[in-house]
XYZ file of C-alpha atoms in Angstrom:
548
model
C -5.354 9.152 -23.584
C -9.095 9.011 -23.034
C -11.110 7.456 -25.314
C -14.021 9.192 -26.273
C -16.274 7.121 -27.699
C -19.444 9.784 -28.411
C -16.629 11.714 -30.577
C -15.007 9.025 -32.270
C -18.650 6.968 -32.600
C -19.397 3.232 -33.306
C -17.096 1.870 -35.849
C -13.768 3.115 -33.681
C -15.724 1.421 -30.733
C -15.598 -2.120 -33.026
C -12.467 -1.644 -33.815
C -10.716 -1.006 -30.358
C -13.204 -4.140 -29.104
C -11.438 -6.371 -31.986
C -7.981 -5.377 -30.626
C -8.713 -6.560 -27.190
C -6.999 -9.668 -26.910
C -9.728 -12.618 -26.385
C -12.556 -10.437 -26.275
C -15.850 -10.999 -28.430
C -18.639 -8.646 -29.700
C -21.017 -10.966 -28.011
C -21.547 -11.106 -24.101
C -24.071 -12.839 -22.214
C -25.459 -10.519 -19.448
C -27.763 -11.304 -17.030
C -30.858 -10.447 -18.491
C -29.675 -10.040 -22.588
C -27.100 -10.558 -25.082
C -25.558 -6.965 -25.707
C -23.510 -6.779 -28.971
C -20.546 -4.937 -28.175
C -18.372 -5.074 -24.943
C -17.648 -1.681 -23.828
C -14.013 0.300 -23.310
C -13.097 2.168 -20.577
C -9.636 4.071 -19.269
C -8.119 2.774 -15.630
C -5.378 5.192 -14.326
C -3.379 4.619 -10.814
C -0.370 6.059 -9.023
C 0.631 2.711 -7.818
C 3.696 2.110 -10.039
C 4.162 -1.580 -9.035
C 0.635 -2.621 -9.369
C 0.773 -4.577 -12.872
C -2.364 -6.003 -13.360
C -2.144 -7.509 -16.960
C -1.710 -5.099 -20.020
C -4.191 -6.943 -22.179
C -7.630 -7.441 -21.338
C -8.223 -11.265 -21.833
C -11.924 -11.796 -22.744
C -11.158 -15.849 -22.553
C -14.187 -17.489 -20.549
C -12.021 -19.046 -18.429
C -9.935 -15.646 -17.168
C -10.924 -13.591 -14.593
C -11.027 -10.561 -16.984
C -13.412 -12.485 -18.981
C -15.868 -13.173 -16.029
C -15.987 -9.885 -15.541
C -16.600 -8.730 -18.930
C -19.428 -11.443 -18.916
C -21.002 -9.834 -15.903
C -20.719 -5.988 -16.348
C -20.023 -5.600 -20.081
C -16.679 -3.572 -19.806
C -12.988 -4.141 -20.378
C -10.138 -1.301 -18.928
C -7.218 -0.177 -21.017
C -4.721 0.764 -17.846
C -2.553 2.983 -17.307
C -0.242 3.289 -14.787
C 2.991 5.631 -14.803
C 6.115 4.236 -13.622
C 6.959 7.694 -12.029
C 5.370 11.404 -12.134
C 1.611 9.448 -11.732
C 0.447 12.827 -9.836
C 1.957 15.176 -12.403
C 0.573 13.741 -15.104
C -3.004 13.225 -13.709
C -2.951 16.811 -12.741
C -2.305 17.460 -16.734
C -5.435 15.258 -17.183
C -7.887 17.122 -14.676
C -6.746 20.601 -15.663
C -7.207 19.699 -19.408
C -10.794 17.764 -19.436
C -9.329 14.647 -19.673
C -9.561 13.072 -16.804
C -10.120 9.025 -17.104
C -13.120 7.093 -16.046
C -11.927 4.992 -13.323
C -8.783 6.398 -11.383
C -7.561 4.486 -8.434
C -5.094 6.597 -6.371
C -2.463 7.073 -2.638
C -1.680 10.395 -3.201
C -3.597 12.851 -0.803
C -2.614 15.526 -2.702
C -3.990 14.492 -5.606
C -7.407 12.674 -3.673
C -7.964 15.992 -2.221
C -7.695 18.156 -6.005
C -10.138 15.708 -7.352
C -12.837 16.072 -4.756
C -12.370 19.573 -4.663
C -12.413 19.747 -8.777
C -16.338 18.570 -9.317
C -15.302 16.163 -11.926
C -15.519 13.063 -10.125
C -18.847 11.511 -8.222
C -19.545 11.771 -4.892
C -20.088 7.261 -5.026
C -23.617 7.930 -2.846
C -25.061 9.754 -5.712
C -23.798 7.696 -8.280
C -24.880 5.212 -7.220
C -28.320 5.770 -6.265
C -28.539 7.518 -9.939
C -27.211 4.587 -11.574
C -27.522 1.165 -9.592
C -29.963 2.429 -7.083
C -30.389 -0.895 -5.579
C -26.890 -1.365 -5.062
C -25.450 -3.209 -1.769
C -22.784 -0.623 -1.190
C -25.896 1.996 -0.590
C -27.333 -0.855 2.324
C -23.833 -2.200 3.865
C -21.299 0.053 3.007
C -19.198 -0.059 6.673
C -20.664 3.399 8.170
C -17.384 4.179 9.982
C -15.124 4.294 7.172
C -17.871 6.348 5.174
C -18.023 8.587 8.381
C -14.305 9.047 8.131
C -14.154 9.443 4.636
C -16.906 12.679 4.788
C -15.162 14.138 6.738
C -11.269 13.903 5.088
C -13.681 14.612 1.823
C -16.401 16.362 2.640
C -18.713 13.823 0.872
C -18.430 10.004 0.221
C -16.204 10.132 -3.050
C -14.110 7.120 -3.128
C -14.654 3.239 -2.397
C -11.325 2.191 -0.676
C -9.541 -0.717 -0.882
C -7.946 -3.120 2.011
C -11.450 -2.302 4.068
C -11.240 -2.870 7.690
C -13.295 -1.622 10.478
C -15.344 -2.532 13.498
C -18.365 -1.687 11.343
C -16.557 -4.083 8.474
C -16.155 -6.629 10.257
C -19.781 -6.766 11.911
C -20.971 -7.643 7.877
C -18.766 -11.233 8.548
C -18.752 -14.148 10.429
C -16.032 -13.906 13.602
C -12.960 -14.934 12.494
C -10.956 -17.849 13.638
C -7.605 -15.941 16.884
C -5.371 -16.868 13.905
C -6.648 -14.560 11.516
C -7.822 -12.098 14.847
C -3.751 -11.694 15.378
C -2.885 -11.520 11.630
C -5.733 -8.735 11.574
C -4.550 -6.738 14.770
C -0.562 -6.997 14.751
C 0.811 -7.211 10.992
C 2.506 -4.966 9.594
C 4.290 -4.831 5.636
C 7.456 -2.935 6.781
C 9.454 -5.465 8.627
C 13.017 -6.652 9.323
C 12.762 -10.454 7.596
C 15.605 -13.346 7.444
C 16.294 -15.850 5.377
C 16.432 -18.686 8.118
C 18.359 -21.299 5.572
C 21.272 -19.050 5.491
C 21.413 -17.812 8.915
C 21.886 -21.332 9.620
C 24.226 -21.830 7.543
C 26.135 -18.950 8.502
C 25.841 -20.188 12.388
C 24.059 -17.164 13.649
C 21.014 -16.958 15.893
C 17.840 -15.331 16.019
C 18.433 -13.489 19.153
C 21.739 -12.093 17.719
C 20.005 -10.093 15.283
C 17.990 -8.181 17.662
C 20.187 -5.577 18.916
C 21.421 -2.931 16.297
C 25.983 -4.385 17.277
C 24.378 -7.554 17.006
C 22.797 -7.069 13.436
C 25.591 -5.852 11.941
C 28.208 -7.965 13.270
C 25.781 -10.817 11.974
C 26.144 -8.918 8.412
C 29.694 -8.756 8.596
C 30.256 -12.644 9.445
C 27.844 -13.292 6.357
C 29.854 -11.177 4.331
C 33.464 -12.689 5.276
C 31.646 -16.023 4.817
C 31.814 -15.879 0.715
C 28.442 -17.565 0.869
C 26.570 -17.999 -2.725
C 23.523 -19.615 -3.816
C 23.481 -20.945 -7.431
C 27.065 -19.119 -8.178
C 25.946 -15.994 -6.884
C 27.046 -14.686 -4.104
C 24.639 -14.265 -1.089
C 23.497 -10.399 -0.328
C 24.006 -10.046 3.400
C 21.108 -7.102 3.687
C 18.995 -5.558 0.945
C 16.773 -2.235 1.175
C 13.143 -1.769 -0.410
C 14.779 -0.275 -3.756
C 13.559 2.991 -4.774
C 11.140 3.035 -2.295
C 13.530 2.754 0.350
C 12.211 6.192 1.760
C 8.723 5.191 2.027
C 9.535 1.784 3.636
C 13.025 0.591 4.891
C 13.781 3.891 6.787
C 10.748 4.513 8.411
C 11.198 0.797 9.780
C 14.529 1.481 11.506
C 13.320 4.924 12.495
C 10.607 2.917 14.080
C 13.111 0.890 15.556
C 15.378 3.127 17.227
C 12.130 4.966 19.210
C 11.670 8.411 16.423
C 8.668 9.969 17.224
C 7.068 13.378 15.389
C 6.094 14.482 19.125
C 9.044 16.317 21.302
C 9.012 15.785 24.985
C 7.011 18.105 25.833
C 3.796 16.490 23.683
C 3.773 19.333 20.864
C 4.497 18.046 17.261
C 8.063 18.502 15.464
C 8.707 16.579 11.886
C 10.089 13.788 12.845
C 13.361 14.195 11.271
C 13.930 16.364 14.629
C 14.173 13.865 16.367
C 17.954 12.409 17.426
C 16.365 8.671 17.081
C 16.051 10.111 13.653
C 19.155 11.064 12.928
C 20.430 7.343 14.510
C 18.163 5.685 12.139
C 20.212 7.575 8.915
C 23.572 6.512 10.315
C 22.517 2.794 10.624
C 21.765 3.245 6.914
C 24.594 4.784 5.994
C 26.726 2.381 7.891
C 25.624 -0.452 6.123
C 25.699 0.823 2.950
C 29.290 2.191 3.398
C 31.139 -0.826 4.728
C 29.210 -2.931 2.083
C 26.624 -5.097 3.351
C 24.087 -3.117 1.231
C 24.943 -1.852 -2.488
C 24.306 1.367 -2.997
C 22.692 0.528 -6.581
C 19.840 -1.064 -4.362
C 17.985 2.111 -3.597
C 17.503 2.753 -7.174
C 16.129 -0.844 -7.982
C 12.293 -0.536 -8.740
C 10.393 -3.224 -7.354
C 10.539 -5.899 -9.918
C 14.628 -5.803 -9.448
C 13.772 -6.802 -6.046
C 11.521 -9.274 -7.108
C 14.255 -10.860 -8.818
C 16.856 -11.328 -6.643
C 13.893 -12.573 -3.736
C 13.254 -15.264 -6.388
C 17.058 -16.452 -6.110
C 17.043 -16.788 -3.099
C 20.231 -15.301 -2.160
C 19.344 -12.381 0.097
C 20.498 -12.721 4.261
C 18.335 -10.198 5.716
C 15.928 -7.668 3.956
C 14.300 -4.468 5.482
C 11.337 -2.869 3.742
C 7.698 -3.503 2.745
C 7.613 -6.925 2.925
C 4.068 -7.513 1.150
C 5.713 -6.622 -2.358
C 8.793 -8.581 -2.572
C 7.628 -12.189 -3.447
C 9.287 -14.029 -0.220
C 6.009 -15.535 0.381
C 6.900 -17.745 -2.282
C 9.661 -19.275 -0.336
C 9.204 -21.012 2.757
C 12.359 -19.613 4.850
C 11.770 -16.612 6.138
C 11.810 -15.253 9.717
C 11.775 -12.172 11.874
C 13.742 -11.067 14.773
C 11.055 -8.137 15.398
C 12.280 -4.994 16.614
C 16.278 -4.810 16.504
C 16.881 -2.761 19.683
C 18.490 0.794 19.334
C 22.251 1.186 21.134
C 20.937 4.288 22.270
C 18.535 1.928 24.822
C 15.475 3.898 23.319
C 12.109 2.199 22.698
C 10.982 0.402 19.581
C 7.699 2.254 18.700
C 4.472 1.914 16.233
C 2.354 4.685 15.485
C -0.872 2.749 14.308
C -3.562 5.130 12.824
C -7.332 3.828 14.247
C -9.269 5.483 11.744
C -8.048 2.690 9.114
C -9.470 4.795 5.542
C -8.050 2.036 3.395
C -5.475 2.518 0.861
C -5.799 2.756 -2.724
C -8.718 5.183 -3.257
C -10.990 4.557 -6.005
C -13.195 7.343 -7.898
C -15.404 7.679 -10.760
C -15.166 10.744 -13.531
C -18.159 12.396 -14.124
C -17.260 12.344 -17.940
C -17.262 8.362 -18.095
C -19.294 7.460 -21.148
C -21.155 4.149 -19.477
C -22.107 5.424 -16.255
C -24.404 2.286 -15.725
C -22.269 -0.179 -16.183
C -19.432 0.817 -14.036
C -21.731 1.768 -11.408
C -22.861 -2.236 -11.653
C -19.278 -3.369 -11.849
C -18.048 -1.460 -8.459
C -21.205 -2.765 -6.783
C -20.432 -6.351 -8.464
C -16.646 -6.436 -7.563
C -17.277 -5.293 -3.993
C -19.712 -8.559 -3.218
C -18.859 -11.480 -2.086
C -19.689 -13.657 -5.562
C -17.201 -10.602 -7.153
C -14.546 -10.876 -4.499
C -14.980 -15.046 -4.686
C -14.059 -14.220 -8.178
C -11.195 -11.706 -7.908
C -8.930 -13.397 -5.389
C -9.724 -16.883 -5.764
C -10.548 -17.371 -8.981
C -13.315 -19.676 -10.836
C -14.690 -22.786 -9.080
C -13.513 -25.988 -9.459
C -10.398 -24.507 -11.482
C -8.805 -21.928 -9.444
C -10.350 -23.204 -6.031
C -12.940 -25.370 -3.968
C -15.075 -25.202 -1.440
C -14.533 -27.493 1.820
C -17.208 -29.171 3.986
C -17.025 -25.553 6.053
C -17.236 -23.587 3.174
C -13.670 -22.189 3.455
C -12.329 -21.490 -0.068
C -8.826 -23.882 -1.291
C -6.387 -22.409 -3.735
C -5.956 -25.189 -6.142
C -2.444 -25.890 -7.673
C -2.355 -23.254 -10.460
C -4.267 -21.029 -8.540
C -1.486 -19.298 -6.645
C 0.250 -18.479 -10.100
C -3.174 -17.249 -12.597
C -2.177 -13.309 -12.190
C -1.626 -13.288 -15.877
C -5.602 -13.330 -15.849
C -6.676 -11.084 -13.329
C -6.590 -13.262 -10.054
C -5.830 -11.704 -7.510
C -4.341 -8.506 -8.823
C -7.244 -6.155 -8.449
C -6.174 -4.325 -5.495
C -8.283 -1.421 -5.377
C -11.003 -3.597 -4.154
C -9.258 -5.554 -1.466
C -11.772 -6.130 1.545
C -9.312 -7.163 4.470
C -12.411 -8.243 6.714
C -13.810 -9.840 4.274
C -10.792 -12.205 3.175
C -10.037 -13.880 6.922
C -13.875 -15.321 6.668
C -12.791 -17.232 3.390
C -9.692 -18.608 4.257
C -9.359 -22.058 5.971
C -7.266 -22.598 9.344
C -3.882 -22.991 8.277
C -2.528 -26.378 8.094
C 1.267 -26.426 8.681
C 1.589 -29.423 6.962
C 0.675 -28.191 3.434
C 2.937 -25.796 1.796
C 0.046 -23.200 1.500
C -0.832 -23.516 5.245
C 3.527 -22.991 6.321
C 3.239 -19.921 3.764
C 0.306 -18.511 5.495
C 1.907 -19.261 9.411
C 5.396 -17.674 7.810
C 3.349 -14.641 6.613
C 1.680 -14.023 9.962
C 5.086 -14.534 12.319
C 7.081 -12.720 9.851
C 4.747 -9.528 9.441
C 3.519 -9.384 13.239
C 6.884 -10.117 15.054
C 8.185 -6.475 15.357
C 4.427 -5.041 16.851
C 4.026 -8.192 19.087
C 7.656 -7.746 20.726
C 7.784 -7.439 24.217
C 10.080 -4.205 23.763
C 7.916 -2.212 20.824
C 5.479 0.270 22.147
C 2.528 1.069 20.497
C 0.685 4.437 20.234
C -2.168 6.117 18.957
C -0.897 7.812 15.749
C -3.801 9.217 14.759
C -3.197 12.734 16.008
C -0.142 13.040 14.194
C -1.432 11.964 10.779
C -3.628 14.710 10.158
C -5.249 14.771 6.813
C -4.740 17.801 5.339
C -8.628 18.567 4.728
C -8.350 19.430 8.939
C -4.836 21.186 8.613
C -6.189 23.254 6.398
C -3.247 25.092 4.851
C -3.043 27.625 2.595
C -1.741 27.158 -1.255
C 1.428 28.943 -0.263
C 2.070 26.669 2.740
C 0.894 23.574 0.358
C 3.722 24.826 -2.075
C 6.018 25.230 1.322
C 5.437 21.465 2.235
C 6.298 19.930 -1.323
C 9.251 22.094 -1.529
C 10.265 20.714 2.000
C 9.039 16.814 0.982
C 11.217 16.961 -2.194
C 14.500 18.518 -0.575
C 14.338 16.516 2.721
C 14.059 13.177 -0.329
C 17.152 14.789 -1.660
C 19.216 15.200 0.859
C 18.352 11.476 2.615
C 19.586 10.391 -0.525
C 22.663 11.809 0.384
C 23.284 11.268 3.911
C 22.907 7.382 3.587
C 25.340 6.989 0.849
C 27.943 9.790 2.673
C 31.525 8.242 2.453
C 32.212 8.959 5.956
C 29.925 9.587 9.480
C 31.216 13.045 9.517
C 29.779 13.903 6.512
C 26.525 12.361 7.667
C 26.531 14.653 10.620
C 26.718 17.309 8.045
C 24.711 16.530 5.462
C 21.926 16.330 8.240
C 22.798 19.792 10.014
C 22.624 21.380 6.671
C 19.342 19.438 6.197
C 17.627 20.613 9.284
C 19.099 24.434 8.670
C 17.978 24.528 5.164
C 14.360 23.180 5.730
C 14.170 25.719 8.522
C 14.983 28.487 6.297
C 12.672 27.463 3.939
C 9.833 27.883 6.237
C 9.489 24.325 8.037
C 8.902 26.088 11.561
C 5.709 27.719 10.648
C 4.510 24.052 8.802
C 4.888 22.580 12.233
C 3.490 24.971 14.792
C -0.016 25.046 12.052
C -0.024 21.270 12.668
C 0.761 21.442 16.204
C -1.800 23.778 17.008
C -4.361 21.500 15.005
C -3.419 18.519 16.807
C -3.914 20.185 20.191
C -7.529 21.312 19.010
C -8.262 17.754 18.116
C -6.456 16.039 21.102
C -8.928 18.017 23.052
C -11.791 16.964 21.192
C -14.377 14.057 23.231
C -13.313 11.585 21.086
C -10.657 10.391 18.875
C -12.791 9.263 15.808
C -13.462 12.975 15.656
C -10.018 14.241 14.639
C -9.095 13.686 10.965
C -12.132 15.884 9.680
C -14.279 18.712 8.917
């Protein structure tokens, strides 16, 4: 619910800033000692972000820093499931919150179209005119984001351009490769029990050899701790969004036919190979079915006993980082012979997308606070911490985790996504030093999450073209109501071919699939985008094609 403090007036505003745990009437800003600290609402659709509930005034939190320096604490809310429903409630009903950091396209492209939220060039210059974001802002990710947009609404996070980049000091090849090749959706193994199990890397890189490798571990009766070792494990619920597009990457699907003209990539018969890899392993048992309804903390969990074989999903939320022993074969080569592939987008518009309502109450402040959290004192802050707690400083100026400053999330470190600023991070971090535990996590991170782009069998292409935003496909409401229909049934029935009891059924489930979405109108969806994507492939250059 939003607070609205001009309705509810000053004493519900002291009593709300007496329930916030830690927090004191008194805060010591830069120029004066204001007497209140001020509430506003934070809503995202990223279920398994969980910054902390509370907001922890304590001086020596990273919520309380930034309550020192801008004056504000968040109440957040974050929706385990229906984020975009709900939000939708919020903006049709005048109640939209004050910061809202959001994935969705959908739902980015409502709001900018609504006129409730600021276009962040003229809030800012209205209320922190000399901002830094108004000076160094990277041009070609404000450039792309006009034109998805048709203004400069939203301050991204995970920031990375050529224009980025030139803000920053070059970057050591280390952090060049980790920059250029990694990826979050990966094939990773747990290299303690593959030895144990007396398999090789190179085994696990063809599809027969994969599986055969999951069988052995399975007949093995392996356990760690008295539980018995999970020879593969899928991304949970999210399995959809990040362990199937993987294999599909791996067995060469494409959303391009032969001929160069787009299809939906479920088309294509690499596709279709990709489901009954799934379904294989789920169906003679080296994945549990129960997995793909696990939300990400379940996952969490059993990455934290360290009892998992081989996982395949999004990597960068599962925890492994915290263990030292895991590995990647790359790509795991298709028994068709096809081509592993990777579509990587070069007009990199961040990720979580951050934008301001026009009805939040302290205007001022917040527009302080983004251009605070976005410098390099309020990053310094954010993801390492305070000085001489959470990290130093060495002679080169590189920052050093200290002990208990990998483990401080409970007070904001390193939890505030929406202002990530990729770049911005490699010029911070010291040359790994493989013979601290930080420095093997950091080498493990970059081999694991860059093995399947850099193999010598994974070809990369431009995916640009086929990742329209839908500001240049343009479609009517009618074909926007075609394409969630189509979204939510295709979810359905995937849901359904990998847990078929049988490969017959598979075969079935996905004929019906393809003749049911082309009843319901997916032939006209893809000839709009195809012909779009032909007008833009013709365009002079490629930086030109997601807009206007």
């Amino acid at each position: 619910m939003k607070w609205n403090v001009k309705k509810t007036g000053y004493l519900f505003l002291l009593v709300l800033t007496a329930a916030v745990t830690g927090c004191s009437q008194d805060r010591q800003g830069e120029n004066d000692t204001l007497s209140e600290v001020l509430p506003l609402t934070w809503f995202s659709d990223v279920s398994f972000w969980h910054p902390p509930e509370d907001w922890d005034c304590s001086e020596d939190t990273v919520q309380g820093v930034l309550t020192q320096k801008t004056g504000l604490t968040f109440e957040m809310e974050i929706p385990p499931e229906d984020a975009e429903t709900k939000l939708s409630w919020m903006l049709a009903n005048g109640e939209l919150p004050d910061i809202i950091s959001i994935t969705d396209e959908k739902m980015i492209d409502k709001l900018t179209a609504s006129g409730e939220v600021w276009r962040m060039d003229e809030f800012l210059e209205t209320y922190d005119p000399d901002s830094h974001l108004l000076k160094d802002f990277p041009g070609d990710i404000k450039e792309g984001l006009t034109e998805r947009d048709g203004g400069w609404y939203a301050l991204p996070s995970h920031l990375s351009s050529e224009d980025n980049r030139a803000r920053y000091a070059e970057i050591s090849t280390f952090y060049q490769e980790l920059q250029k090749y990694h990826e979050n959706n990966a094939v990773i193994i747990n290299e303690q029990l593959m030895e144990a199990s007396g398999i090789t890397l190179e085994e696990l890189k063809t599809e027969t050899g994969f599986v055969q490798a999951l069988q052995k571990v399975r007949s093995m009766g392996l356990s760690v701790n008295g539980k018995p070792v999970i020879p593969l494990l899928y991304d949970g619920n999210a399995y959809q969004e990040s362990s199937l597009p993987f294999l599909q990457m791996n067995f060469g699907a494409v959303p391009v036919n032969d001929e160069r003209h787009y299809q939906d990539i479920l088309r294509d018969p690499n596709y279709k190979h990709a489901l009954h890899f799934m379904n294989r392993t789920i169906r003679e048992g080296y994945a549990d079915m129960k997995q793909l309804t696990m939300d990400n903390s379940e996952i969490k969990k059993l990455f934290s006993e360290e009892r998992v074989f081989a996982f395949i999903g999004n990597i960068a939320n599962t925890g492994y980082d915290s263990s030292l022993c895991w590995i990647s074969p790359g790509a795991i080569y298709s028994d068709t012979g096809a081509s592993p592939v990777y579509g990587k987008n070069f007009r990199n518009l961040g990720w979580i997308q951050t934008f301001i309502s026009k009805e939040n109450p302290y205007p001022g402040e917040t527009a302080k606070f983004l251009s605070y959290v976005t410098s390099e004192e309020g990053l310094m802050l954010l993801f390492y911490g305070i000085e001489g707690k959470d990290y130093t400083l060495d002679a080169a100026g590189k920052a050093i985790r200290a002990e208990n400053g990998e483990k401080r999330e409970e007070t904001g470190l390193n939890i505030y996504w929406p202002f990530v600023n990729t770049d911005w991070s490699y010029t911070v971090m010291p040359e790994p030093d493989p013979d601290t535990r930080s420095g093997k996590s950091q080498i493990m991170t970059k081999n694991a999450g860059s093995a399947y782009v850099l193999d010598e069998r994974t070809e990369m292409y431009d995916a640009s073209l086929v990742n329209l935003s839908d500001k240049y496909l343009d479609f009517t409401d009618g074909e926007e109501e075609t394409r969630e229909n189509l979204e939510a049934y295709k979810k359905k029935l995937t849901a359904q071919i990998v847990t078929a009891p049988d490969e017959e059924s598979v075969e079935a489930l996905y004929r019906e699939m393809l003749d049911t979405m082309d009843g319901m109108g997916l032939p006209d969806i893809e000839k709009k985008t195809d012909q779009k994507m032909q007008e833009c492939s013709q365009r002079m250059q490629r930086d030109a094609c997601n807009g206007e």
